Amino acid sequence: MAWRESRASRVRLIWFSLSISLGVAALAAVGSLSATLRAAVDAQAKTLLGADLVLSSRQPFSPAAEALARSVPALENARETSFSTMAVFPALTNATRLVNARALEGGFPFYGQLECEPLSALDALRRGDGVILDSSVLFQFGLKVGDPVHIGRWKTRILGSLVRVPGDTVAFSALAPRAYLAASRLPDTGLLGAASLARYRVMFRWPEAAAVEEWSLTHGSELSELRLEMDTVEKRKQDLGRTLQNLNRFLNLVAAVALILGSIGVASALQVHVGSKLPNAAILRCLGAGINATSAIYLAQALALTAVGTTVGLAIGGLVQPLIPQLLQGWLPVTFEAQFQLLPALVAALAGFSVSLAFTLLPLGVLRSVSPLSVIRGDYSRGDASDRPWRIRISLAIVFGLSLFATIQARRPWEGLATVAGLLSAFGVLAGVARGLVWMVKKWTPSGWPFAVRHGLASLHRPGNRTLLVLTSVGLGTFLLVTLQLSRDVLLTQLFPADRLQQPNAILFDIQPDQREAVVASVQAEGFPVLDMAPIVTMRMTSLKGRSTDRLLAETNSPIPGWTLRREYRSTFRGRLVASERLIAGRFVPRATETEGPVPITVESGIARDLGLSVGDAVTFDIQGVPMETRVAGLREVDWKQVRPNFFVVFPEGVLESAPAMTVLATRVPDAASSARLQRTIVARFPNVSAIDLTLVLETLDRVVTQAGYGIRFMALFTVLTGLVVMAGAILTGRWQRVREMVLLRTLGASRRQLQQALLAEYAALGVLGALTGTLLACAAAWALARFAFRSPFTASPLVLMGAVLIVTTLTVVVGLLSSRGITRQSPLKVLRSESVS
């Protein structure tokens, strides 16, 4: 009976079943990607770190730390000293580039390899014959192997092009191109001073992995006392696993939106189908069929629809899977190939089938209230609220299921619930706008408007109209894409603020105390202003409000994030607030001495919130071996978007002047040529001083953000395409009704051109209103993200908003007209004859 009952509606029902296919495809593709990445991480775990154990420090290893490193029972070890410096290229008129120099000693990496061209470059590097530069630097400057390069005072040559480093990503190398040299050549550079910023690492290869974890547990407290950071293969796997899990959760939520929208489309199609079959169901009841048997016929059709849509979705997911590595390759520290995983595909199929079936159960409730009297007595009415309890129960089950899914995917339960609430609010607003449009058009349509426009608008409230479904589909797709675009714009506005023409765009750092006056004179001699200058003193926190940081780190339920206690603080001292900060609590003490008691400091409000600090609290710092008692005198709010030396902790003058420090200087250059001239001048006189061209850095960040957005837009495209499929299906559902209307109008004298104009007016109204509603919702969502997530002012480009409305309206009109193609060309005689026969 289910097969026979579907004969007249199979094409339309199958088309609607395809609307869930894209959601299932997205879930299957994301699930397979997640499983593939997990397998890649497990297989390449050791190459992610290049060693079994790494000990690192921001200061040269102390004698005690060296003793601990020598006691490690490893098969072999290697050392690396990394720092930022300027590479000078004499062949290009002394062009310069900031690089991340890495001085190697030993056979690191022990797992994987430094991939470079030519392969012989690595052997020459270990002999100290030159440097291997990141391939991006060679490409940027048009350099080749053998060209001269200066690293500090060391004049050498380029040995090769670095292609890949275990554990590093393209995004990292774009921001800080790497330059490898032998550790034996480090003294020749003359770069590392007493207060230079550098990272020192010792890498170990162990005979077995289990021994690493045992050793790390045994010596954990000793490492903490020596202020050594430890990294193991297992820790790197966990960190990367959390990152990939967050990516997977986000993409799953985006895919779920497409699935929900498609399920609504299937439910809408089934509602129309079941509504047309109510007389048949009443006849079956008269013939003795029970409620369950009658409902089972149409339930079987719903099961078939969801099964077809799910199967097609799995096939599409398999076809899409090979495209994903092309979007992510190079942006992850592992290499992987596309593999369609069976288990994630089955999970996606189960999720898609369950969600779609839950939505299709909504319109089946009306079958349970069909009475045989509706056939025997034509004036019998079953009442509009007879299936309301059924709908309420199913709706509550759907909301519960969505909340459970979102809670599992989100990092925190409240984030998942907020996502569901936001999604339901978007649906509610779109539905309310659709009903408001129907009411407004029904109550008010100017009689002076052309017939085609008035008829097109009147079609929005005709019996059996699909206004709600079409407008929801169009609005939701617009909402998702515009939200992504506006959020990207907010992030880029943080990178490129409106007043950036007045802000510094060049930073000189690692200026030693005896170089400070000379560097300032050189900058001013080149005609550039000194906009900001700050000394930097490195220190660590040893106690907080009378409790040692080691004890706080040992507490498993401590609300203080561990990174705030382990990190090395780079603090400054000055006698005033700067333009990028303001005092929000307490007071700012410009000058003090240690003899007066605890040193009064001001702390940035965000880090103070994480540490649980307030005005008056005590904090003890270890300043390169010297303990210093301080108290929080005030809290500052810092505008981190301003390109200035900003700090978590600011000391007063008169306390830290004798501590080893380096200085950072901020200036502004008008163009790239001026920036290059300044860099050449500074590097020639002060090889240890590095210069950052922030314009280049910000442009690189722009490319990173833009390219990372491609993958997100790729997933969002599933939702947009689903909306278009649902919209086309909604139009096809009422196609026969539209054919009858058009034929009757043609019989009454309407021309084909007028009918086409009426269709155009109808779809244009739906497109404009759906796009406007989706855009306004996107503005609200982007504002909330900017306000609460990015903590940045919200900005929206009028061109983006108008472009979104124009593009979505055009797509709606095109899809609507294509789906309605041929309606106005139907023969009146054929339709009238079929009407008389019926």
PDB file of N, CA and C in Angstrom, residues 14 31 68 80 130 132 216 284 316-317 326 351 358 380 402 404 406 423 429 433 435 445 488 531 570 599 815:
ATOM      1  N   ILE A  14      10.970  12.011  -3.617  1.00  0.00           N
ATOM      2  CA  ILE A  14      12.391  11.660  -3.724  1.00  0.00           C
ATOM      3  C   ILE A  14      13.239  12.920  -3.797  1.00  0.00           C
ATOM      4  N   GLY A  31      33.100  13.356   9.869  1.00  0.00           N
ATOM      5  CA  GLY A  31      33.433  12.202  10.701  1.00  0.00           C
ATOM      6  C   GLY A  31      34.618  11.423  10.152  1.00  0.00           C
ATOM      7  N   LEU A  68      70.479  17.835  35.629  1.00  0.00           N
ATOM      8  CA  LEU A  68      69.292  17.017  35.397  1.00  0.00           C
ATOM      9  C   LEU A  68      69.260  16.501  33.967  1.00  0.00           C
ATOM     10  N   GLU A  80      68.983  22.697  20.820  1.00  0.00           N
ATOM     11  CA  GLU A  80      68.572  23.727  19.877  1.00  0.00           C
ATOM     12  C   GLU A  80      68.414  25.045  20.629  1.00  0.00           C
ATOM     13  N   GLY A 130      76.875  26.649   6.344  1.00  0.00           N
ATOM     14  CA  GLY A 130      75.957  27.713   5.945  1.00  0.00           C
ATOM     15  C   GLY A 130      74.617  27.545   6.639  1.00  0.00           C
ATOM     16  N   ILE A 132      70.182  26.863   6.159  1.00  0.00           N
ATOM     17  CA  ILE A 132      69.050  26.413   5.337  1.00  0.00           C
ATOM     18  C   ILE A 132      67.887  27.349   5.630  1.00  0.00           C
ATOM     19  N   SER A 216      59.003  11.360  33.570  1.00  0.00           N
ATOM     20  CA  SER A 216      58.359  12.669  33.717  1.00  0.00           C
ATOM     21  C   SER A 216      57.557  12.750  35.008  1.00  0.00           C
ATOM     22  N   LEU A 284      -9.838   3.848   4.083  1.00  0.00           N
ATOM     23  CA  LEU A 284      -9.250   2.659   4.696  1.00  0.00           C
ATOM     24  C   LEU A 284      -9.851   2.397   6.074  1.00  0.00           C
ATOM     25  N   ILE A 316      27.439  11.005  -1.608  1.00  0.00           N
ATOM     26  CA  ILE A 316      27.994  12.347  -1.819  1.00  0.00           C
ATOM     27  C   ILE A 316      29.173  12.596  -0.877  1.00  0.00           C
ATOM     28  N   GLY A 317      29.037  12.143   0.386  1.00  0.00           N
ATOM     29  CA  GLY A 317      30.133  12.299   1.333  1.00  0.00           C
ATOM     30  C   GLY A 317      31.398  11.610   0.859  1.00  0.00           C
ATOM     31  N   GLN A 326      42.768  18.920   0.408  1.00  0.00           N
ATOM     32  CA  GLN A 326      43.279  20.049  -0.356  1.00  0.00           C
ATOM     33  C   GLN A 326      43.024  21.372   0.360  1.00  0.00           C
ATOM     34  N   ALA A 351      22.666   9.254  12.494  1.00  0.00           N
ATOM     35  CA  ALA A 351      22.239  10.594  12.939  1.00  0.00           C
ATOM     36  C   ALA A 351      21.289  11.215  11.926  1.00  0.00           C
ATOM     37  N   ALA A 358      12.586  11.880  12.854  1.00  0.00           N
ATOM     38  CA  ALA A 358      11.907  12.621  13.922  1.00  0.00           C
ATOM     39  C   ALA A 358      11.088  13.766  13.344  1.00  0.00           C
ATOM     40  N   TYR A 380     -18.250  16.992   7.766  1.00  0.00           N
ATOM     41  CA  TYR A 380     -17.621  16.640   9.027  1.00  0.00           C
ATOM     42  C   TYR A 380     -16.270  17.334   9.147  1.00  0.00           C
ATOM     43  N   LEU A 402      18.398  17.519  19.721  1.00  0.00           N
ATOM     44  CA  LEU A 402      19.313  18.551  19.234  1.00  0.00           C
ATOM     45  C   LEU A 402      20.186  19.091  20.365  1.00  0.00           C
ATOM     46  N   LEU A 404      21.067  17.515  23.076  1.00  0.00           N
ATOM     47  CA  LEU A 404      22.043  16.487  23.436  1.00  0.00           C
ATOM     48  C   LEU A 404      23.193  16.460  22.441  1.00  0.00           C
ATOM     49  N   ALA A 406      24.227  18.926  20.393  1.00  0.00           N
ATOM     50  CA  ALA A 406      25.022  20.151  20.483  1.00  0.00           C
ATOM     51  C   ALA A 406      25.869  20.169  21.746  1.00  0.00           C
ATOM     52  N   LEU A 423      19.830  28.712  17.334  1.00  0.00           N
ATOM     53  CA  LEU A 423      19.264  28.125  16.117  1.00  0.00           C
ATOM     54  C   LEU A 423      17.743  28.158  16.146  1.00  0.00           C
ATOM     55  N   VAL A 429      12.356  33.436  14.436  1.00  0.00           N
ATOM     56  CA  VAL A 429      12.286  34.764  13.819  1.00  0.00           C
ATOM     57  C   VAL A 429      11.903  34.651  12.354  1.00  0.00           C
ATOM     58  N   VAL A 433       8.605  36.193  10.674  1.00  0.00           N
ATOM     59  CA  VAL A 433       8.653  37.120   9.543  1.00  0.00           C
ATOM     60  C   VAL A 433       7.797  36.601   8.399  1.00  0.00           C
ATOM     61  N   ARG A 435       5.150  34.643   8.562  1.00  0.00           N
ATOM     62  CA  ARG A 435       3.726  34.818   8.895  1.00  0.00           C
ATOM     63  C   ARG A 435       3.342  36.297   8.846  1.00  0.00           C
ATOM     64  N   THR A 445      -2.443  45.495  -0.064  1.00  0.00           N
ATOM     65  CA  THR A 445      -1.779  45.465  -1.366  1.00  0.00           C
ATOM     66  C   THR A 445      -2.350  46.609  -2.181  1.00  0.00           C
ATOM     67  N   ARG A 488      34.573  37.255  10.149  1.00  0.00           N
ATOM     68  CA  ARG A 488      35.900  37.412   9.559  1.00  0.00           C
ATOM     69  C   ARG A 488      36.279  38.890   9.485  1.00  0.00           C
ATOM     70  N   LEU A 531      57.806  56.424  18.694  1.00  0.00           N
ATOM     71  CA  LEU A 531      56.453  56.550  19.227  1.00  0.00           C
ATOM     72  C   LEU A 531      56.307  55.898  20.599  1.00  0.00           C
ATOM     73  N   ARG A 570      56.896  38.751  30.766  1.00  0.00           N
ATOM     74  CA  ARG A 570      57.790  39.811  30.287  1.00  0.00           C
ATOM     75  C   ARG A 570      57.162  41.130  30.716  1.00  0.00           C
ATOM     76  N   VAL A 599      56.449  45.926  46.476  1.00  0.00           N
ATOM     77  CA  VAL A 599      56.433  46.859  45.347  1.00  0.00           C
ATOM     78  C   VAL A 599      55.011  46.953  44.789  1.00  0.00           C
ATOM     79  N   VAL A 815      16.314  30.126  -8.985  1.00  0.00           N
ATOM     80  CA  VAL A 815      15.872  28.779  -8.614  1.00  0.00           C
ATOM     81  C   VAL A 815      14.359  28.670  -8.713  1.00  0.00           C
TER      82      VAL A 815
END
